[in-house]
CSV table of N, CA, C and O in Angstrom, one decimal:
chain,number,residue,atom,x,y,z
H,11,ALA,N,66.2,152.9,79.7
H,11,ALA,CA,66.5,151.7,80.4
H,11,ALA,C,65.4,151.3,81.3
H,11,ALA,O,64.8,152.2,81.9
H,12,SER,N,65.1,150.1,81.3
H,12,SER,CA,63.9,149.6,82.1
H,12,SER,C,64.4,149.4,83.5
H,12,SER,O,65.5,149.5,83.9
H,13,ARG,N,63.4,149.2,84.4
H,13,ARG,CA,63.6,149.0,85.8
H,13,ARG,C,64.5,147.7,86.0
H,13,ARG,O,65.3,147.7,86.8
H,14,HIS,N,64.2,146.7,85.1
H,14,HIS,CA,64.9,145.5,85.2
H,14,HIS,C,66.4,145.7,84.9
H,14,HIS,O,67.3,145.2,85.6
H,15,ASP,N,66.7,146.5,83.9
H,15,ASP,CA,68.1,146.8,83.5
H,15,ASP,C,68.8,147.5,84.6
H,15,ASP,O,70.0,147.2,84.9
H,16,ALA,N,68.1,148.5,85.3
H,16,ALA,CA,68.8,149.2,86.4
H,16,ALA,C,69.1,148.3,87.5
H,16,ALA,O,70.2,148.4,88.1
H,17,ALA,N,68.2,147.4,87.8
H,17,ALA,CA,68.4,146.4,88.9
H,17,ALA,C,69.6,145.5,88.6
H,17,ALA,O,70.4,145.2,89.4
H,18,TRP,N,69.6,145.1,87.3
H,18,TRP,CA,70.7,144.2,86.9
H,18,TRP,C,72.1,144.9,87.0
H,18,TRP,O,73.0,144.4,87.5
H,19,ASN,N,72.1,146.2,86.5
H,19,ASN,CA,73.4,146.9,86.6
H,19,ASN,C,73.8,147.2,88.0
H,19,ASN,O,75.0,147.3,88.3
H,20,ARG,N,72.9,147.3,89.0
H,20,ARG,CA,73.3,147.5,90.4
H,20,ARG,C,73.9,146.2,90.9
H,20,ARG,O,74.8,146.3,91.8
H,21,ARG,N,73.5,145.1,90.4
H,21,ARG,CA,74.0,143.8,90.9
H,21,ARG,C,75.4,143.4,90.3
H,21,ARG,O,76.1,142.6,90.8
H,22,LEU,N,75.7,144.0,89.1
H,22,LEU,CA,76.9,143.6,88.4
H,22,LEU,C,78.2,143.8,89.3
H,22,LEU,O,79.0,142.8,89.3
H,23,PRO,N,78.4,144.9,90.0
H,23,PRO,CA,79.6,145.0,90.8
H,23,PRO,C,79.7,143.9,91.8
H,23,PRO,O,80.8,143.4,92.1
H,24,ARG,N,78.6,143.6,92.5
H,24,ARG,CA,78.6,142.5,93.5
H,24,ARG,C,78.9,141.2,92.9
H,24,ARG,O,79.7,140.4,93.4
H,25,ARG,N,78.4,140.9,91.7
H,25,ARG,CA,78.7,139.6,91.0
H,25,ARG,C,80.1,139.5,90.6
H,25,ARG,O,80.7,138.5,90.8
H,26,ALA,N,80.6,140.6,90.1
H,26,ALA,CA,82.0,140.6,89.7
H,26,ALA,C,83.0,140.4,90.9
H,26,ALA,O,83.9,139.7,90.8
H,27,ALA,N,82.6,141.1,92.0
H,27,ALA,CA,83.4,141.0,93.2
H,27,ALA,C,83.4,139.5,93.7
H,27,ALA,O,84.4,139.0,94.2
H,28,ALA,N,82.2,138.9,93.7
H,28,ALA,CA,82.0,137.5,94.1
H,28,ALA,C,82.8,136.6,93.3
H,28,ALA,O,83.5,135.7,93.8
H,29,MET,N,82.8,136.8,91.9
H,29,MET,CA,83.6,136.0,91.0
H,29,MET,C,85.1,136.1,91.3
H,29,MET,O,85.8,135.2,91.3
H,30,ALA,N,85.5,137.4,91.5
H,30,ALA,CA,86.9,137.7,91.7
H,30,ALA,C,87.4,137.0,93.1
H,30,ALA,O,88.5,136.5,93.2
H,31,ALA,N,86.5,137.0,94.1
H,31,ALA,CA,86.8,136.4,95.3
H,31,ALA,C,87.0,134.9,95.2
H,31,ALA,O,87.7,134.3,95.9
H,32,CYS,N,86.3,134.3,94.2
H,32,CYS,CA,86.4,132.9,93.9
H,32,CYS,C,87.6,132.6,93.1
H,32,CYS,O,87.9,131.4,92.7
H,33,GLY,N,88.4,133.6,92.6
H,33,GLY,CA,89.6,133.4,91.9
H,33,GLY,C,89.4,133.2,90.4
H,33,GLY,O,90.3,132.8,89.7
H,34,LEU,N,88.3,133.6,89.9
H,34,LEU,CA,88.0,133.5,88.4
H,34,LEU,C,87.5,134.8,87.9
H,34,LEU,O,86.4,135.3,88.3
H,35,SER,N,88.2,135.4,87.0
H,35,SER,CA,87.8,136.7,86.5
H,35,SER,C,86.7,136.5,85.4
H,35,SER,O,86.5,135.4,85.0
H,36,GLY,N,86.1,137.6,85.1
H,36,GLY,CA,85.0,137.5,84.0
H,36,GLY,C,85.6,137.0,82.7
H,36,GLY,O,85.0,136.2,82.0
H,37,LEU,N,86.8,137.5,82.4
H,37,LEU,CA,87.5,137.0,81.1
H,37,LEU,C,87.8,135.6,81.2
H,37,LEU,O,87.6,134.8,80.2
H,38,SER,N,88.3,135.1,82.3
H,38,SER,CA,88.6,133.7,82.4
H,38,SER,C,87.4,132.8,82.3
H,38,SER,O,87.4,131.8,81.7
H,39,ALA,N,86.3,133.2,83.0
H,39,ALA,CA,85.1,132.5,82.9
H,39,ALA,C,84.5,132.4,81.5
H,39,ALA,O,84.1,131.4,81.0
H,40,SER,N,84.6,133.5,80.8
H,40,SER,CA,84.1,133.6,79.4
H,40,SER,C,85.0,132.7,78.5
H,40,SER,O,84.5,132.0,77.6
H,41,LEU,N,86.3,132.8,78.7
H,41,LEU,CA,87.2,131.9,77.9
H,41,LEU,C,86.9,130.4,78.2
H,41,LEU,O,86.9,129.7,77.2
H,42,CYS,N,86.7,130.1,79.4
H,42,CYS,CA,86.4,128.7,79.7
H,42,CYS,C,85.1,128.2,79.0
H,42,CYS,O,85.0,127.1,78.5
H,43,CYS,N,84.1,129.1,79.1
H,43,CYS,CA,82.8,128.8,78.4
H,43,CYS,C,83.0,128.6,76.9
H,43,CYS,O,82.5,127.7,76.3
H,44,VAL,N,83.8,129.5,76.3
H,44,VAL,CA,84.0,129.4,74.8
H,44,VAL,C,84.8,128.1,74.5
H,44,VAL,O,84.4,127.3,73.6
H,45,VAL,N,85.8,127.7,75.4
H,45,VAL,CA,86.5,126.5,75.1
H,45,VAL,C,85.6,125.3,75.3
H,45,VAL,O,85.7,124.3,74.5
H,46,MET,N,84.8,125.3,76.3
H,46,MET,CA,83.8,124.1,76.5
H,46,MET,C,82.9,124.0,75.3
H,46,MET,O,82.6,122.9,74.8
H,47,ALA,N,82.3,125.1,74.9
H,47,ALA,CA,81.4,125.1,73.8
H,47,ALA,C,82.0,124.6,72.5
H,47,ALA,O,81.5,123.8,71.7
H,48,ALA,N,83.2,125.2,72.2
H,48,ALA,CA,84.0,124.8,71.0
H,48,ALA,C,84.4,123.3,71.0
H,48,ALA,O,84.3,122.6,70.0
H,49,THR,N,84.7,122.8,72.2
H,49,THR,CA,85.1,121.4,72.3
H,49,THR,C,83.9,120.5,72.0
H,49,THR,O,84.0,119.5,71.3
H,50,TYR,N,82.7,120.9,72.5
H,50,TYR,CA,81.5,120.1,72.3
H,50,TYR,C,81.2,120.1,70.9
H,50,TYR,O,81.0,119.0,70.3
H,51,VAL,N,81.1,121.2,70.2
H,51,VAL,CA,80.7,121.3,68.8
H,51,VAL,C,81.8,120.7,67.9
H,51,VAL,O,81.5,120.0,67.0
H,52,GLY,N,83.0,121.1,68.3
H,52,GLY,CA,84.1,120.5,67.5
H,52,GLY,C,84.2,119.0,67.5
H,52,GLY,O,84.6,118.4,66.5
H,53,SER,N,83.8,118.4,68.6
H,53,SER,CA,83.9,117.0,68.7
H,53,SER,C,83.0,116.3,67.6
H,53,SER,O,83.3,115.2,67.1
H,54,LEU,N,81.9,117.0,67.3
H,54,LEU,CA,81.0,116.4,66.3
H,54,LEU,C,81.5,116.6,64.9
H,54,LEU,O,81.2,115.8,64.0
H,55,TYR,N,82.2,117.7,64.7
H,55,TYR,CA,82.8,117.9,63.4
H,55,TYR,C,84.0,117.1,63.1
H,55,TYR,O,84.5,116.9,62.0
H,56,LEU,N,84.6,116.6,64.1
H,56,LEU,CA,85.9,115.8,64.0
H,56,LEU,C,85.6,114.3,63.9
H,56,LEU,O,86.6,113.5,64.1
H,57,LEU,N,84.4,113.9,63.7
H,57,LEU,CA,84.1,112.4,63.6
H,57,LEU,C,84.9,111.9,62.4
H,57,LEU,O,85.0,112.6,61.4
H,58,PRO,N,85.3,110.6,62.5
H,58,PRO,CA,86.0,110.0,61.3
H,58,PRO,C,85.1,110.1,60.0
H,58,PRO,O,83.9,110.0,60.1
H,59,ARG,N,85.8,110.1,58.9
H,59,ARG,CA,85.1,110.2,57.6
H,59,ARG,C,84.2,109.0,57.4
H,59,ARG,O,83.1,109.1,56.8
H,60,ARG,N,84.6,107.8,57.8
H,60,ARG,CA,83.8,106.6,57.6
H,60,ARG,C,82.4,106.7,58.4
H,60,ARG,O,81.5,106.1,57.9
H,61,LEU,N,82.4,107.5,59.4
H,61,LEU,CA,81.1,107.7,60.1
H,61,LEU,C,80.3,108.8,59.5
H,61,LEU,O,79.1,108.7,59.4
H,62,THR,N,80.9,109.9,59.1
H,62,THR,CA,80.2,111.0,58.5
H,62,THR,C,79.6,110.6,57.2
H,62,THR,O,78.6,111.3,56.7
H,63,LYS,N,80.1,109.6,56.5
H,63,LYS,CA,79.6,109.2,55.2
H,63,LYS,C,78.2,108.5,55.4
H,63,LYS,O,77.4,108.4,54.5
H,64,LEU,N,78.1,107.9,56.6
H,64,LEU,CA,76.8,107.1,56.9
H,64,LEU,C,75.7,108.1,57.1
H,64,LEU,O,75.9,109.3,57.5
H,65,HIS,N,74.5,107.6,57.0
H,65,HIS,CA,73.3,108.4,57.3
H,65,HIS,C,73.3,108.8,58.8
H,65,HIS,O,73.8,108.0,59.6
H,66,ARG,N,72.9,110.0,59.1
H,66,ARG,CA,73.0,110.4,60.5
H,66,ARG,C,72.2,109.5,61.5
H,66,ARG,O,72.5,109.5,62.7
H,67,ASP,N,71.2,108.7,61.0
H,67,ASP,CA,70.5,107.8,61.9
H,67,ASP,C,71.1,106.4,62.0
H,67,ASP,O,70.5,105.5,62.6
H,68,HIS,N,72.2,106.2,61.2
H,68,HIS,CA,72.8,104.9,61.2
H,68,HIS,C,73.4,104.6,62.6
H,68,HIS,O,73.9,105.5,63.3
H,69,PRO,N,73.2,103.4,63.2
H,69,PRO,CA,73.7,103.1,64.5
H,69,PRO,C,75.1,103.4,64.8
H,69,PRO,O,75.5,103.9,65.8
H,70,ALA,N,76.0,103.2,63.8
H,70,ALA,CA,77.4,103.5,64.0
H,70,ALA,C,77.6,105.0,64.1
H,70,ALA,O,78.5,105.5,64.9
H,71,HIS,N,76.9,105.8,63.3
H,71,HIS,CA,77.0,107.2,63.3
H,71,HIS,C,76.5,107.8,64.7
H,71,HIS,O,77.2,108.6,65.3
H,72,VAL,N,75.4,107.2,65.1
H,72,VAL,CA,74.9,107.6,66.4
H,72,VAL,C,75.8,107.3,67.6
H,72,VAL,O,76.1,108.1,68.5
H,73,ARG,N,76.4,106.1,67.5
H,73,ARG,CA,77.4,105.7,68.6
H,73,ARG,C,78.6,106.6,68.5
H,73,ARG,O,79.1,107.1,69.6
H,74,GLY,N,79.1,107.0,67.3
H,74,GLY,CA,80.2,107.9,67.2
H,74,GLY,C,79.9,109.2,67.8
H,74,GLY,O,80.8,109.8,68.5
H,75,ARG,N,78.7,109.8,67.5
H,75,ARG,CA,78.4,111.1,68.1
H,75,ARG,C,78.3,111.0,69.6
H,75,ARG,O,78.7,111.9,70.3
H,76,PHE,N,77.7,109.9,70.1
H,76,PHE,CA,77.5,109.7,71.5
H,76,PHE,C,78.9,109.7,72.2
H,76,PHE,O,79.1,110.3,73.2
H,77,VAL,N,79.9,108.9,71.6
H,77,VAL,CA,81.2,108.9,72.2
H,77,VAL,C,81.9,110.2,72.2
H,77,VAL,O,82.5,110.7,73.1
H,78,ALA,N,81.7,110.9,71.0
H,78,ALA,CA,82.4,112.3,70.9
H,78,ALA,C,81.8,113.2,71.9
H,78,ALA,O,82.6,114.0,72.6
H,79,VAL,N,80.5,113.2,72.1
H,79,VAL,CA,79.9,114.1,73.1
H,79,VAL,C,80.2,113.7,74.5
H,79,VAL,O,80.5,114.6,75.4
H,80,THR,N,80.4,112.5,74.8
H,80,THR,CA,80.8,112.0,76.1
H,80,THR,C,82.2,112.5,76.4
H,80,THR,O,82.4,113.0,77.5
H,81,VAL,N,83.1,112.3,75.5
H,81,VAL,CA,84.5,112.8,75.7
H,81,VAL,C,84.5,114.3,75.9
H,81,VAL,O,85.2,114.8,76.8
H,82,ALA,N,83.7,115.0,75.1
H,82,ALA,CA,83.7,116.5,75.2
H,82,ALA,C,83.1,116.9,76.6
H,82,ALA,O,83.6,117.8,77.2
H,83,SER,N,82.1,116.2,77.0
H,83,SER,CA,81.5,116.5,78.3
H,83,SER,C,82.5,116.2,79.5
H,83,SER,O,82.6,117.0,80.5
H,84,ALA,N,83.2,115.1,79.4
H,84,ALA,CA,84.2,114.8,80.4
H,84,ALA,C,85.3,115.8,80.4
H,84,ALA,O,85.8,116.2,81.5
H,85,ALA,N,85.7,116.3,79.2
H,85,ALA,CA,86.7,117.3,79.1
H,85,ALA,C,86.2,118.6,79.8
H,85,ALA,O,87.0,119.3,80.5
H,86,ALA,N,85.0,119.0,79.6
H,86,ALA,CA,84.4,120.2,80.2
H,86,ALA,C,84.4,120.0,81.7
H,86,ALA,O,84.7,121.0,82.4
H,87,ALA,N,84.0,118.8,82.2
H,87,ALA,CA,84.0,118.6,83.7
H,87,ALA,C,85.5,118.7,84.2
H,87,ALA,O,85.7,119.3,85.3
H,88,ALA,N,86.4,118.2,83.5
H,88,ALA,CA,87.8,118.3,83.9
H,88,ALA,C,88.3,119.7,83.9
H,88,ALA,O,89.0,120.2,84.8
H,89,LEU,N,87.9,120.5,82.9
H,89,LEU,CA,88.3,121.9,82.9
H,89,LEU,C,87.7,122.7,84.1
H,89,LEU,O,88.3,123.5,84.7
H,90,TYR,N,86.4,122.4,84.3
H,90,TYR,CA,85.7,123.0,85.5
H,90,TYR,C,86.4,122.6,86.8
H,90,TYR,O,86.7,123.5,87.6
H,91,ALA,N,86.8,121.4,86.9
H,91,ALA,CA,87.5,120.9,88.1
H,91,ALA,C,88.8,121.6,88.3
H,91,ALA,O,89.3,121.9,89.4
H,92,ALA,N,89.5,121.9,87.1
H,92,ALA,CA,90.8,122.6,87.2
H,92,ALA,C,90.7,124.1,87.6
H,92,ALA,O,91.6,124.6,88.2
H,93,VAL,N,89.6,124.7,87.2
H,93,VAL,CA,89.6,126.2,87.4
H,93,VAL,C,88.6,126.7,88.4
H,93,VAL,O,88.7,127.8,88.9
H,94,ALA,N,87.7,125.8,88.8
H,94,ALA,CA,86.6,126.3,89.7
H,94,ALA,C,87.0,126.1,91.2
H,94,ALA,O,87.7,125.2,91.5
H,95,THR,N,86.3,126.9,92.0
H,95,THR,CA,86.4,126.7,93.4
H,95,THR,C,84.9,126.3,93.8
H,95,THR,O,84.0,127.2,93.8
H,96,PRO,N,84.7,125.0,94.1
H,96,PRO,CA,83.3,124.6,94.4
H,96,PRO,C,82.6,125.3,95.5
H,96,PRO,O,81.4,125.4,95.5
H,97,THR,N,83.4,125.7,96.5
H,97,THR,CA,82.7,126.4,97.7
H,97,THR,C,82.1,127.7,97.2
H,97,THR,O,81.1,128.1,97.9
H,98,CYS,N,82.5,128.3,96.2
H,98,CYS,CA,81.9,129.5,95.7
H,98,CYS,C,80.5,129.2,95.1
H,98,CYS,O,79.7,130.1,95.0
H,99,ALA,N,80.3,128.0,94.6
H,99,ALA,CA,79.0,127.5,94.1
H,99,ALA,C,78.1,127.0,95.3
H,99,ALA,O,77.0,126.5,95.0
H,100,GLY,N,78.6,127.0,96.5
H,100,GLY,CA,77.9,126.6,97.6
H,100,GLY,C,77.9,125.0,97.8
H,100,GLY,O,77.1,124.4,98.4
H,101,ALA,N,79.0,124.4,97.2
H,101,ALA,CA,79.1,123.0,97.2
H,101,ALA,C,80.4,122.6,97.9
H,101,ALA,O,81.4,123.3,97.7
H,102,PRO,N,80.4,121.5,98.6
H,102,PRO,CA,81.7,121.1,99.3
H,102,PRO,C,82.7,120.5,98.3
H,102,PRO,O,83.9,120.6,98.6
H,103,THR,N,82.3,119.9,97.2
H,103,THR,CA,83.3,119.3,96.2
H,103,THR,C,82.9,119.7,94.8
H,103,THR,O,81.8,120.2,94.5
H,104,VAL,N,83.8,119.5,93.9
H,104,VAL,CA,83.6,119.7,92.5
H,104,VAL,C,82.4,118.8,92.0
H,104,VAL,O,81.6,119.3,91.3
H,105,ALA,N,82.4,117.6,92.4
H,105,ALA,CA,81.4,116.6,92.0
H,105,ALA,C,80.0,117.2,92.4
H,105,ALA,O,79.0,117.1,91.7
H,106,ALA,N,79.9,117.6,93.7
H,106,ALA,CA,78.6,118.2,94.2
H,106,ALA,C,78.2,119.4,93.4
H,106,ALA,O,77.0,119.6,93.1
H,107,ALA,N,79.2,120.3,93.0
H,107,ALA,CA,78.9,121.4,92.2
H,107,ALA,C,78.4,121.1,90.9
H,107,ALA,O,77.6,121.8,90.3
H,108,LEU,N,78.8,119.9,90.3
H,108,LEU,CA,78.3,119.5,89.0
H,108,LEU,C,77.0,118.7,89.2
H,108,LEU,O,76.5,118.2,88.2
H,109,GLY,N,76.5,118.5,90.4
H,109,GLY,CA,75.3,117.7,90.6
H,109,GLY,C,75.5,116.2,90.8
H,109,GLY,O,74.5,115.5,90.7
H,110,ILE,N,76.7,115.8,91.0
H,110,ILE,CA,77.0,114.4,91.2
H,110,ILE,C,77.0,114.1,92.7
H,110,ILE,O,78.0,114.5,93.3
H,111,VAL,N,76.0,113.5,93.2
H,111,VAL,CA,75.9,113.3,94.7
H,111,VAL,C,75.6,111.8,94.9
H,111,VAL,O,75.0,111.1,94.1
H,112,ARG,N,75.9,111.4,96.1
H,112,ARG,CA,75.7,110.0,96.5
H,112,ARG,C,74.4,109.7,97.2
H,112,ARG,O,73.8,108.7,97.1
H,113,ASP,N,73.9,110.7,97.9
H,113,ASP,CA,72.8,110.5,98.8
H,113,ASP,C,71.4,110.6,98.0
H,113,ASP,O,70.4,110.5,98.6
H,114,GLY,N,71.4,110.9,96.7
H,114,GLY,CA,70.2,110.9,95.9
H,114,GLY,C,69.4,112.1,96.0
H,114,GLY,O,68.3,112.2,95.5
H,115,SER,N,70.0,113.2,96.6
H,115,SER,CA,69.2,114.4,96.7
H,115,SER,C,69.4,115.3,95.5
H,115,SER,O,70.2,115.2,94.7
């Protein structure tokens, strides 16, 4: 094992404890990640047949993919808002934890 591996392994208990203190277990976090990724990829495979028959560069196909990915991204943000504690990420709100801020910083 390299020096890097040893340092990583020493930090694992602290990271797990920090995650548990935030109310999200490693299994729950992994499950949320898989759900978000599957939703994103699945949204592209569930496009209507009339769009998938078109060439991938056709404007209607591009719009369809754009809408599908937008909906999947909104669903991922909603899932994050449902399970996350933004203060654990050092942010006052879920929006701030996602990088959505009003002051332009």
